CSV table of C-alpha atoms in Angstrom, one decimal:
chain,number,residue,atom,x,y,z
A,1,MET,CA,285.4,118.1,110.3
A,2,LEU,CA,289.1,117.8,110.9
A,3,ASP,CA,288.4,116.7,114.5
A,4,ARG,CA,286.4,113.8,113.2
A,5,LEU,CA,289.0,112.9,110.6
A,6,PHE,CA,292.0,112.9,113.0
A,7,LYS,CA,290.2,111.6,116.2
A,8,LYS,CA,292.4,109.0,117.9
A,9,LYS,CA,291.4,105.8,119.6
A,10,ASP,CA,292.5,105.4,123.2
A,11,ILE,CA,294.7,102.4,123.7
A,12,SER,CA,292.8,101.3,126.8
A,13,VAL,CA,289.6,101.2,124.7
A,14,ILE,CA,291.3,99.0,122.1
A,15,LEU,CA,292.6,96.6,124.7
A,16,ALA,CA,289.2,96.4,126.4
A,17,GLU,CA,287.3,95.5,123.1
A,18,PRO,CA,288.2,91.7,123.0
A,19,SER,CA,286.9,91.2,126.6
A,20,GLU,CA,283.7,93.1,125.8
A,21,ASN,CA,282.9,90.8,122.9
A,22,LYS,CA,281.6,87.4,124.2
A,23,GLU,CA,282.0,86.0,120.8
A,24,GLY,CA,285.4,87.4,120.2
A,25,LEU,CA,288.4,85.7,118.5
A,26,ARG,CA,289.8,82.7,120.4
A,27,ARG,CA,293.3,83.0,121.9
A,28,SER,CA,294.7,79.7,120.8
A,29,LEU,CA,298.1,80.4,119.3
A,30,THR,CA,301.3,79.5,121.2
A,31,ALA,CA,304.7,80.9,120.7
A,32,THR,CA,305.6,78.0,118.4
A,33,ASN,CA,302.5,78.6,116.3
A,34,LEU,CA,303.5,82.2,115.9
A,35,ILE,CA,307.0,81.4,114.9
A,36,THR,CA,305.9,78.9,112.2
A,37,LEU,CA,303.2,81.4,111.0
A,38,GLY,CA,306.0,83.9,110.5
A,39,ILE,CA,308.2,81.4,108.7
A,40,GLY,CA,305.2,80.4,106.6
A,41,ALA,CA,304.6,83.9,105.6
A,42,ILE,CA,308.2,84.8,104.8
A,43,VAL,CA,309.6,81.8,103.0
A,44,GLY,CA,308.0,81.7,99.5
A,45,THR,CA,309.4,81.7,96.0
A,46,GLY,CA,312.1,84.2,97.0
A,47,ILE,CA,314.5,81.6,98.3
A,48,PHE,CA,313.9,79.4,95.2
A,49,VAL,CA,314.3,82.2,92.6
A,50,ILE,CA,315.7,85.6,93.9
A,51,THR,CA,318.9,84.2,95.3
A,52,GLY,CA,320.3,83.1,92.0
A,53,GLN,CA,319.3,86.3,90.1
A,54,ALA,CA,320.7,88.7,92.7
A,55,ALA,CA,324.0,86.8,92.9
A,56,SER,CA,324.4,86.7,89.1
A,57,MET,CA,323.5,90.3,88.5
A,58,TYR,CA,324.7,92.3,91.5
A,59,ALA,CA,326.7,90.7,94.4
A,60,GLY,CA,328.2,87.4,93.3
A,61,PRO,CA,329.1,85.0,96.2
A,62,ALA,CA,329.0,88.1,98.5
A,63,LEU,CA,325.2,87.9,98.3
A,64,THR,CA,325.5,86.3,101.8
A,65,ILE,CA,326.5,89.8,103.0
A,66,SER,CA,323.6,91.3,101.2
A,67,PHE,CA,321.2,89.0,103.0
A,68,VAL,CA,322.8,90.0,106.4
A,69,ILE,CA,322.4,93.8,105.5
A,70,SER,CA,318.8,93.2,104.3
A,71,ALA,CA,318.0,91.2,107.5
A,72,LEU,CA,319.2,94.1,109.6
A,73,GLY,CA,316.8,96.5,107.8
A,74,CYS,CA,313.9,94.1,108.4
A,75,VAL,CA,314.8,93.5,112.0
A,76,MET,CA,314.6,97.3,112.6
A,77,ALA,CA,311.0,97.2,111.3
A,78,GLY,CA,310.5,93.9,113.1
A,79,LEU,CA,311.5,95.4,116.5
A,80,CYS,CA,308.9,98.2,116.0
A,81,TYR,CA,306.2,95.6,115.1
A,82,ALA,CA,307.2,93.6,118.2
A,83,GLU,CA,306.7,96.6,120.5
A,84,PHE,CA,303.3,97.4,119.0
A,85,ALA,CA,302.1,93.8,118.9
A,86,ALA,CA,303.0,93.2,122.6
A,87,MET,CA,301.5,96.6,123.6
A,88,ILE,CA,298.3,96.4,121.5
A,89,PRO,CA,297.7,92.7,121.0
A,90,VAL,CA,294.6,92.9,118.7
A,91,SER,CA,293.8,91.7,115.2
A,92,GLY,CA,294.1,95.0,113.4
A,93,GLY,CA,297.9,95.1,113.2
A,94,VAL,CA,299.3,98.3,111.7
A,95,TYR,CA,295.7,99.6,111.2
A,96,SER,CA,295.0,99.5,115.0
A,97,TYR,CA,298.5,101.0,115.8
A,98,SER,CA,297.8,103.9,113.4
A,99,TYR,CA,294.4,104.6,115.0
A,100,THR,CA,296.1,105.3,118.3
A,101,THR,CA,298.9,107.5,116.9
A,102,MET,CA,297.6,109.3,113.8
A,103,GLY,CA,293.8,109.3,113.9
A,104,GLU,CA,290.9,107.7,112.0
A,105,VAL,CA,291.4,108.9,108.5
A,106,LEU,CA,295.1,107.9,108.4
A,107,ALA,CA,294.2,104.6,110.1
A,108,TRP,CA,291.7,104.0,107.3
A,109,PHE,CA,294.4,104.8,104.7
A,110,VAL,CA,296.8,102.3,106.4
A,111,GLY,CA,294.0,99.6,106.7
A,112,TRP,CA,293.2,100.1,103.0
A,113,ILE,CA,296.9,99.8,102.1
A,114,LEU,CA,297.0,96.5,104.1
A,115,VAL,CA,294.0,95.2,102.2
A,116,LEU,CA,296.0,96.0,99.0
A,117,GLU,CA,299.1,94.2,100.4
A,118,TYR,CA,297.4,91.0,101.6
A,119,LEU,CA,294.9,90.8,98.7
A,120,PHE,CA,297.4,91.1,95.9
A,121,ALA,CA,300.1,89.1,97.7
A,122,CYS,CA,297.7,86.3,98.2
A,123,SER,CA,296.4,86.5,94.6
A,124,SER,CA,299.9,86.6,93.1
A,125,VAL,CA,301.2,83.7,95.2
A,126,ALA,CA,298.1,81.7,94.2
A,127,VAL,CA,299.0,82.3,90.6
A,128,GLY,CA,302.6,81.2,91.3
A,129,TRP,CA,301.3,78.1,93.1
A,130,SER,CA,299.3,77.3,90.0
A,131,GLY,CA,302.4,77.4,87.8
A,132,TYR,CA,304.4,75.1,90.0
A,133,MET,CA,301.5,72.6,90.4
A,134,LEU,CA,300.9,72.5,86.6
A,135,SER,CA,304.6,71.9,86.1
A,136,LEU,CA,304.6,69.1,88.6
A,137,LEU,CA,301.5,67.5,87.1
A,138,ASN,CA,303.1,67.6,83.6
A,139,GLU,CA,306.1,65.7,85.0
A,140,TRP,CA,303.7,63.1,86.2
A,141,GLY,CA,302.0,62.9,82.8
A,142,ILE,CA,298.9,64.7,83.9
A,143,HIS,CA,298.0,67.5,81.4
A,144,PHE,CA,295.5,70.1,82.6
A,145,PRO,CA,293.2,71.7,80.0
A,146,GLU,CA,294.8,75.0,78.8
A,147,GLN,CA,291.4,76.8,78.8
A,148,ILE,CA,291.2,76.6,82.6
A,149,ALA,CA,295.0,76.8,83.4
A,150,GLY,CA,295.8,80.5,82.8
A,151,ALA,CA,294.8,84.1,83.3
A,152,THR,CA,291.7,85.4,81.4
A,153,PHE,CA,293.3,88.8,80.8
A,154,ASP,CA,296.8,90.1,80.2
A,155,HIS,CA,298.3,93.6,80.4
A,156,LEU,CA,300.7,94.4,77.6
A,157,LYS,CA,303.7,96.8,77.6
A,158,ASP,CA,301.8,99.4,75.6
A,159,GLY,CA,299.3,99.7,78.5
A,160,SER,CA,296.5,97.8,76.8
A,161,TRP,CA,294.5,94.9,78.2
A,162,VAL,CA,293.8,91.8,76.1
A,163,TRP,CA,291.7,88.7,76.5
A,164,THR,CA,293.9,85.6,76.4
A,165,GLY,CA,291.2,83.2,75.2
A,166,LYS,CA,291.3,81.3,78.4
A,167,ILE,CA,288.4,81.0,80.8
A,168,ILE,CA,290.1,81.1,84.2
A,169,ASN,CA,293.2,80.0,86.2
A,170,PHE,CA,291.4,77.1,87.9
A,171,PRO,CA,294.3,75.8,90.0
A,172,ALA,CA,294.8,79.3,91.5
A,173,VAL,CA,291.2,79.5,92.4
A,174,PHE,CA,291.3,76.0,93.8
A,175,ILE,CA,294.1,76.6,96.3
A,176,VAL,CA,292.5,79.8,97.5
A,177,ALA,CA,289.3,77.8,98.2
A,178,ILE,CA,291.1,75.1,100.0
A,179,VAL,CA,293.1,77.5,102.2
A,180,SER,CA,289.9,79.4,102.9
A,181,ALA,CA,288.2,76.2,104.1
A,182,PHE,CA,291.0,75.5,106.6
A,183,LEU,CA,290.8,79.1,107.9
A,184,ILE,CA,287.0,78.9,108.4
A,185,GLY,CA,287.6,75.7,110.4
A,186,GLY,CA,289.4,77.7,113.1
A,187,ILE,CA,292.7,79.3,113.9
A,188,LYS,CA,293.9,76.2,115.8
A,189,GLN,CA,293.3,73.9,112.7
A,190,SER,CA,294.9,76.5,110.4
A,191,ALA,CA,298.0,76.8,112.6
A,192,LEU,CA,298.3,73.0,112.6
A,193,VAL,CA,298.1,72.9,108.8
A,194,ASN,CA,300.7,75.7,108.6
A,195,ASN,CA,303.0,73.8,111.0
A,196,VAL,CA,303.0,70.7,108.7
A,197,ILE,CA,303.6,72.8,105.6
A,198,VAL,CA,306.5,74.7,107.2
A,199,VAL,CA,308.1,71.5,108.3
A,200,ILE,CA,308.0,70.3,104.7
A,201,LYS,CA,309.4,73.4,103.1
A,202,VAL,CA,312.1,74.0,105.7
A,203,GLY,CA,313.0,70.3,105.5
A,204,VAL,CA,313.5,70.6,101.7
A,205,ILE,CA,315.7,73.6,102.2
A,206,LEU,CA,317.8,71.9,104.8
A,207,LEU,CA,318.1,68.8,102.6
A,208,PHE,CA,319.5,71.1,99.8
A,209,ILE,CA,321.9,72.8,102.2
A,210,GLY,CA,323.0,69.6,104.0
A,211,PHE,CA,323.6,67.3,101.0
A,212,GLY,CA,324.8,70.2,98.8
A,213,LEU,CA,327.7,71.0,101.0
A,214,SER,CA,329.8,68.1,99.8
A,215,TYR,CA,329.4,69.3,96.1
A,216,ILE,CA,330.8,72.8,96.8
A,217,ASP,CA,333.7,73.9,94.6
A,218,THR,CA,335.4,76.6,96.6
A,219,SER,CA,336.9,78.1,93.4
A,220,ASN,CA,333.4,79.4,92.7
A,221,TRP,CA,333.8,81.7,95.7
A,222,VAL,CA,336.9,83.4,94.2
A,223,PRO,CA,336.7,86.3,94.1
A,224,TYR,CA,334.2,86.4,97.0
A,225,ILE,CA,333.4,90.1,96.2
A,226,PRO,CA,333.7,90.4,92.4
A,227,GLU,CA,335.3,93.6,91.2
A,228,ASN,CA,333.0,96.4,90.2
A,229,THR,CA,332.5,96.4,86.4
A,230,GLY,CA,331.5,100.1,86.2
A,231,GLY,CA,328.5,101.9,87.6
A,232,TYR,CA,326.6,101.7,90.9
A,233,GLY,CA,325.4,98.2,91.7
A,234,ASN,CA,327.5,96.3,89.2
A,235,PHE,CA,329.3,94.1,91.7
A,236,GLY,CA,331.8,95.3,94.3
A,237,TRP,CA,330.5,96.9,97.5
A,238,THR,CA,327.8,98.8,95.7
A,239,GLY,CA,326.7,95.5,94.2
A,240,ILE,CA,326.4,94.1,97.7
A,241,LEU,CA,324.1,97.1,98.6
A,242,ARG,CA,322.1,96.7,95.4
A,243,GLY,CA,321.8,93.0,96.2
A,244,ALA,CA,320.5,93.9,99.7
A,245,ALA,CA,317.8,96.0,98.2
A,246,VAL,CA,316.7,93.2,95.9
A,247,VAL,CA,316.7,90.4,98.5
A,248,PHE,CA,314.9,92.7,101.0
A,249,TYR,CA,311.7,91.5,99.4
A,250,ALA,CA,312.5,87.9,100.3
A,251,TYR,CA,311.9,88.8,104.0
A,252,LEU,CA,308.5,90.4,103.5
A,253,GLY,CA,305.5,88.7,105.2
A,254,PHE,CA,306.4,88.8,108.9
A,255,ASP,CA,304.2,91.9,109.2
A,256,ALA,CA,301.1,89.7,108.6
A,257,LEU,CA,301.9,88.0,111.8
A,258,SER,CA,300.9,91.1,113.8
A,259,THR,CA,297.3,90.6,112.6
A,260,ALA,CA,297.2,87.4,114.6
A,261,ALA,CA,297.9,89.1,117.9
A,262,GLY,CA,294.3,88.9,118.9
A,263,GLU,CA,294.4,85.1,118.8
A,264,ALA,CA,297.7,84.6,120.7
A,265,ARG,CA,297.5,83.1,124.1
A,266,ASN,CA,300.2,85.3,125.6
A,267,PRO,CA,300.8,88.1,123.1
A,268,GLN,CA,302.9,90.3,125.4
A,269,LYS,CA,305.6,87.7,125.5
A,270,ASP,CA,305.0,85.6,122.4
A,271,MET,CA,304.4,88.2,119.7
A,272,PRO,CA,308.0,89.6,119.9
A,273,LYS,CA,309.3,86.0,119.9
A,274,GLY,CA,307.2,85.1,116.9
A,275,ILE,CA,308.3,88.1,114.8
A,276,LEU,CA,312.0,88.2,115.6
A,277,ILE,CA,312.7,84.5,115.8
A,278,SER,CA,311.0,83.8,112.5
A,279,LEU,CA,313.0,86.6,110.9
A,280,LEU,CA,316.3,85.2,112.3
A,281,ILE,CA,315.5,81.6,111.2
A,282,CYS,CA,314.7,82.8,107.7
A,283,ALA,CA,317.9,84.8,107.5
A,284,VAL,CA,320.0,81.8,108.5
A,285,LEU,CA,318.1,79.7,105.8
A,286,TYR,CA,318.7,82.3,103.1
A,287,ILE,CA,322.4,82.6,103.9
A,288,GLY,CA,322.8,78.8,103.9
A,289,VAL,CA,321.1,78.4,100.6
A,290,THR,CA,323.1,81.2,99.0
A,291,THR,CA,326.4,79.7,100.4
A,292,VAL,CA,325.7,76.3,98.9
A,293,LEU,CA,324.2,77.7,95.7
A,294,THR,CA,327.2,79.9,94.8
A,295,GLY,CA,329.5,77.1,95.8
A,296,ILE,CA,328.1,74.5,93.4
A,297,VAL,CA,327.4,76.9,90.5
A,298,ASN,CA,329.5,79.9,89.4
A,299,TYR,CA,327.5,83.1,90.2
A,300,LYS,CA,327.7,84.1,86.5
A,301,ASP,CA,325.5,81.2,85.5
A,302,LEU,CA,322.8,81.7,88.1
A,303,ASN,CA,320.5,84.2,86.3
A,304,VAL,CA,317.8,81.6,85.7
A,305,ASP,CA,314.3,81.1,86.9
A,306,ALA,CA,315.2,77.9,88.9
A,307,PRO,CA,318.7,78.3,90.3
A,308,ILE,CA,318.4,75.5,92.9
A,309,ALA,CA,317.3,73.1,90.2
A,310,LEU,CA,320.4,74.2,88.1
A,311,ALA,CA,322.6,73.5,91.1
A,312,ILE,CA,321.1,70.0,91.5
A,313,ASP,CA,321.8,69.4,87.7
A,314,ARG,CA,325.4,70.6,88.1
A,315,ALA,CA,325.9,68.3,91.0
A,316,GLY,CA,325.1,65.4,88.8
A,317,GLU,CA,323.5,62.1,89.7
A,318,GLY,CA,324.4,62.4,93.4
A,319,LEU,CA,321.7,65.1,93.9
A,320,ALA,CA,319.3,64.1,91.1
A,321,TRP,CA,316.9,62.5,93.7
A,322,LEU,CA,316.4,65.9,95.3
A,323,SER,CA,314.9,67.5,92.2
A,324,PRO,CA,311.2,66.6,92.8
A,325,PHE,CA,311.5,67.6,96.4
A,326,ILE,CA,312.5,71.2,95.3
A,327,LYS,CA,309.2,71.6,93.5
A,328,LEU,CA,307.3,70.1,96.4
A,329,GLY,CA,309.1,72.5,98.7
A,330,ALA,CA,308.1,75.4,96.4
A,331,ILE,CA,304.5,74.3,96.4
A,332,ALA,CA,304.5,73.9,100.2
A,333,GLY,CA,306.2,77.3,100.6
A,334,LEU,CA,303.6,79.1,98.5
A,335,SER,CA,300.7,77.3,100.2
A,336,SER,CA,301.7,78.6,103.7
A,337,VAL,CA,302.2,82.1,102.3
A,338,ILE,CA,298.6,82.0,100.9
A,339,LEU,CA,297.3,80.8,104.3
A,340,VAL,CA,299.0,83.5,106.3
A,341,MET,CA,298.2,86.3,103.9
A,342,MET,CA,294.5,85.2,103.8
A,343,LEU,CA,294.5,85.1,107.6
A,344,GLY,CA,295.9,88.7,107.6
A,345,GLN,CA,293.4,89.9,105.0
A,346,SER,CA,290.4,88.6,106.9
A,347,ARG,CA,291.6,90.0,110.2
A,348,ILE,CA,292.0,93.5,108.7
A,349,TYR,CA,288.4,93.4,107.4
A,350,TYR,CA,287.3,92.2,110.8
A,351,ALA,CA,289.2,95.0,112.7
A,352,ILE,CA,288.0,97.8,110.3
A,353,SER,CA,284.5,96.5,110.5
A,354,LYS,CA,284.5,96.5,114.3
A,355,ASP,CA,285.2,100.2,114.1
A,356,GLY,CA,282.2,100.8,111.8
A,357,LEU,CA,284.3,101.8,108.8
A,358,LEU,CA,283.2,98.7,106.9
A,359,PRO,CA,279.8,96.9,107.1
A,360,SER,CA,279.2,95.0,110.4
A,361,ILE,CA,278.8,91.7,108.6
A,362,PHE,CA,282.6,91.5,108.4
A,363,SER,CA,283.1,91.6,112.2
A,364,LYS,CA,280.7,88.6,112.8
A,365,VAL,CA,282.5,85.8,114.5
A,366,SER,CA,281.5,82.1,114.1
A,367,PRO,CA,280.4,80.9,117.6
A,368,LYS,CA,281.5,77.4,116.7
A,369,HIS,CA,285.0,78.1,115.3
A,370,GLY,CA,285.8,81.5,116.8
A,371,VAL,CA,286.9,83.1,113.5
A,372,PRO,CA,285.5,85.9,111.4
A,373,HIS,CA,283.9,83.6,108.9
A,374,ASN,CA,282.2,86.3,106.7
A,375,ALA,CA,285.4,88.2,106.4
A,376,THR,CA,287.2,85.0,105.4
A,377,ILE,CA,284.6,84.0,102.8
A,378,PHE,CA,284.7,87.5,101.3
A,379,ALA,CA,288.5,87.5,101.2
A,380,SER,CA,288.5,84.2,99.5
A,381,ILE,CA,286.0,85.2,96.8
A,382,VAL,CA,287.8,88.4,95.9
A,383,THR,CA,291.2,86.8,96.1
A,384,GLY,CA,290.1,83.8,94.0
A,385,LEU,CA,288.5,86.1,91.3
A,386,ILE,CA,291.7,88.2,91.0
A,387,ALA,CA,294.0,85.2,91.0
A,388,GLY,CA,291.8,83.4,88.4
A,389,LEU,CA,291.5,86.4,86.0
A,390,PHE,CA,294.9,88.2,86.0
A,391,PRO,CA,298.5,87.2,85.4
A,392,LEU,CA,301.3,87.2,88.0
A,393,HIS,CA,303.2,90.3,86.8
A,394,VAL,CA,300.1,92.6,87.1
A,395,LEU,CA,299.5,91.4,90.7
A,396,SER,CA,303.0,91.4,92.2
A,397,GLU,CA,303.9,95.0,91.4
A,398,LEU,CA,301.6,96.4,94.1
A,399,VAL,CA,302.6,94.1,96.9
A,400,SER,CA,306.0,95.7,97.7
A,401,ILE,CA,304.8,99.3,97.8
A,402,GLY,CA,302.0,98.4,100.2
A,403,THR,CA,304.3,96.5,102.5
A,404,LEU,CA,307.0,99.2,102.5
A,405,MET,CA,304.4,101.9,103.4
A,406,ALA,CA,303.2,99.8,106.3
A,407,PHE,CA,306.7,99.3,107.5
A,408,THR,CA,307.4,103.0,107.3
A,409,ILE,CA,304.2,104.0,109.2
A,410,VAL,CA,304.9,101.5,112.0
A,411,CYS,CA,308.5,102.8,112.5
A,412,ILE,CA,307.3,106.4,112.6
A,413,SER,CA,304.4,105.5,114.9
A,414,ILE,CA,306.8,104.1,117.5
A,415,VAL,CA,308.6,107.5,117.6
A,416,ILE,CA,305.3,109.4,117.9
A,417,LEU,CA,303.9,107.2,120.6
A,418,ARG,CA,307.1,107.3,122.7
A,419,LYS,CA,306.8,111.1,122.6
A,420,THR,CA,303.1,111.5,123.2
A,421,GLN,CA,302.5,108.6,125.6
A,422,PRO,CA,305.8,107.8,127.3
A,423,ASP,CA,304.2,106.2,130.4
A,424,LEU,CA,302.4,103.4,128.5
A,425,LYS,CA,303.1,99.9,129.7
A,426,ARG,CA,305.4,98.4,127.1
A,427,PRO,CA,306.0,94.6,127.6
A,428,PHE,CA,308.6,94.8,124.8
A,429,LYS,CA,310.6,97.9,123.9
A,430,THR,CA,312.3,98.7,120.7
A,431,PRO,CA,316.0,99.6,121.5
A,432,LEU,CA,317.7,102.8,120.6
A,433,VAL,CA,314.6,104.9,119.9
A,434,PRO,CA,314.5,107.1,117.8
A,435,PHE,CA,317.6,105.8,115.9
A,436,VAL,CA,316.3,102.2,115.1
A,437,PRO,CA,312.8,103.2,113.9
A,438,LEU,CA,314.0,106.2,111.9
A,439,LEU,CA,316.7,104.2,110.2
A,440,GLY,CA,314.1,101.5,109.5
A,441,ALA,CA,311.8,104.1,108.0
A,442,ALA,CA,314.6,105.6,105.9
A,443,ILE,CA,315.5,102.2,104.5
A,444,CYS,CA,311.8,101.6,103.5
A,445,ILE,CA,311.4,105.0,101.9
A,446,VAL,CA,314.6,104.5,99.8
A,447,GLN,CA,313.1,101.2,98.6
A,448,MET,CA,309.7,102.9,97.7
A,449,VAL,CA,311.4,105.7,95.8
A,450,SER,CA,313.2,103.1,93.6
A,451,LEU,CA,309.9,101.6,92.5
A,452,PRO,CA,308.7,102.4,88.9
A,453,TRP,CA,306.2,105.2,88.3
A,454,SER,CA,303.6,102.8,87.0
A,455,THR,CA,303.4,101.1,90.4
A,456,TRP,CA,302.9,104.5,92.0
A,457,GLU,CA,300.1,105.3,89.5
A,458,ARG,CA,298.2,102.1,90.5
A,459,MET,CA,298.8,102.9,94.1
A,460,ILE,CA,297.3,106.4,93.7
A,461,GLY,CA,294.3,104.9,92.0
A,462,TRP,CA,293.8,102.4,94.8
A,463,THR,CA,294.1,105.2,97.4
A,464,ILE,CA,291.5,107.3,95.6
A,465,LEU,CA,289.1,104.3,95.6
A,466,GLY,CA,289.7,103.8,99.3
A,467,PHE,CA,288.9,107.4,100.2
A,468,ILE,CA,285.7,107.3,98.1
A,469,ILE,CA,284.6,104.3,100.3
A,470,TYR,CA,285.7,106.1,103.5
A,471,PHE,CA,283.9,109.4,102.7
A,472,THR,CA,280.7,107.7,101.4
A,473,TYR,CA,280.4,105.0,104.1
A,474,GLY,CA,283.1,104.9,106.7
A,475,ILE,CA,283.0,108.4,108.2
A,476,LYS,CA,279.2,108.2,108.5
A,477,HIS,CA,279.3,104.8,110.4
A,478,SER,CA,282.4,105.4,112.5
A,479,LYS,CA,281.8,104.1,116.0
A,480,LEU,CA,284.5,106.4,117.5
A,481,ASN,CA,282.9,109.5,116.0
A,482,ASN,CA,279.3,108.6,116.6
A,483,LYS,CA,279.7,107.9,120.4
């Protein structure tokens, strides 16, 4: 039994699979497409919200240092992802990597965690998109019916569930359906749509940085590192470290890029570029926004839901014209995150199904469009239902723990594979192994431990559900074990 559970997949077998499948996924993505997909996944509401709150509560103007520290932690995980994505350029991402290093049952666990991450990330971002869109429509004098503009259920602090009196969050369901339609139309079309969205949201961010520079009051940067007010994380250098932990989540999303490796034209060269360059660009954007934000508004005043909007108000009439563009940028930002997370979710279903651990219907590829259409339709239905029925705070809690677990497993897998298969061809190599991957894993573990117990309870429940599916269906239909 243990042999079946921990049987590993040979890397040569994984690499041969795409060529064996005449109706496999089409390799259409260029290096530029991969970079914009990475930016599309990373830059979401974090840059529009979290920068102000972290500066106000923890680091002050020195939040720029926090972003640098946090970026270094993500780059360590990113380097490990880059090595795997270049070495095993298939659509399963971390799931496929785990199958080669840890065996089937742990690969299933990782795949199930990735489903959790992409499903709930996509659903929560769709709910956020709905909020921004409804706000923008209200500004234009268009009032959406309340009955179809909010979650059906809510989860109270006492642990109980209540019916809100609303039918469904229709805008959230709508954006999921639209994104799904683009994805079914083909990866090339989806990449083009993402490119346009990324240009819009990066353009808005650059407008804020560029025009905001002339409104900076340098006295707001004094002191650059506010004095610690007592206790760990209350400004000072410990505040910078606490700020780094908070803004770490602003970089999440690049891991979804690894699931597109099976559709990259030249994955050995382009996957490392896509992962690392998108991370670098986002780090520069985050540092630029933080610099301008804390220069226009004193950090003590930035603990608001819309800090960039506050900065525009403080700048006066000179920047008032930029206000509607900020909401447009937020809507565009969220749209591309939904697209990339939905892409990742459908490719995970596809990869697990190809191994027999999920029904074969999910690994069917459209002959016309070259995409796993059944997996995409299923992902959109489940995501749309969850986004339409549940509020943001219930959905977002599970995203971080799933992502951090995936990061940790990738970092550890690099060390394992370097020891067990040192002679494998590696088009890209993570430097300073085992130092870089082990430090990356340690950073992620510290982040996971700091999450509330309620998040762990839900994680345990999700894991139990996953193993029920594996032991009642997956292990019986495993192609690796039934050869």
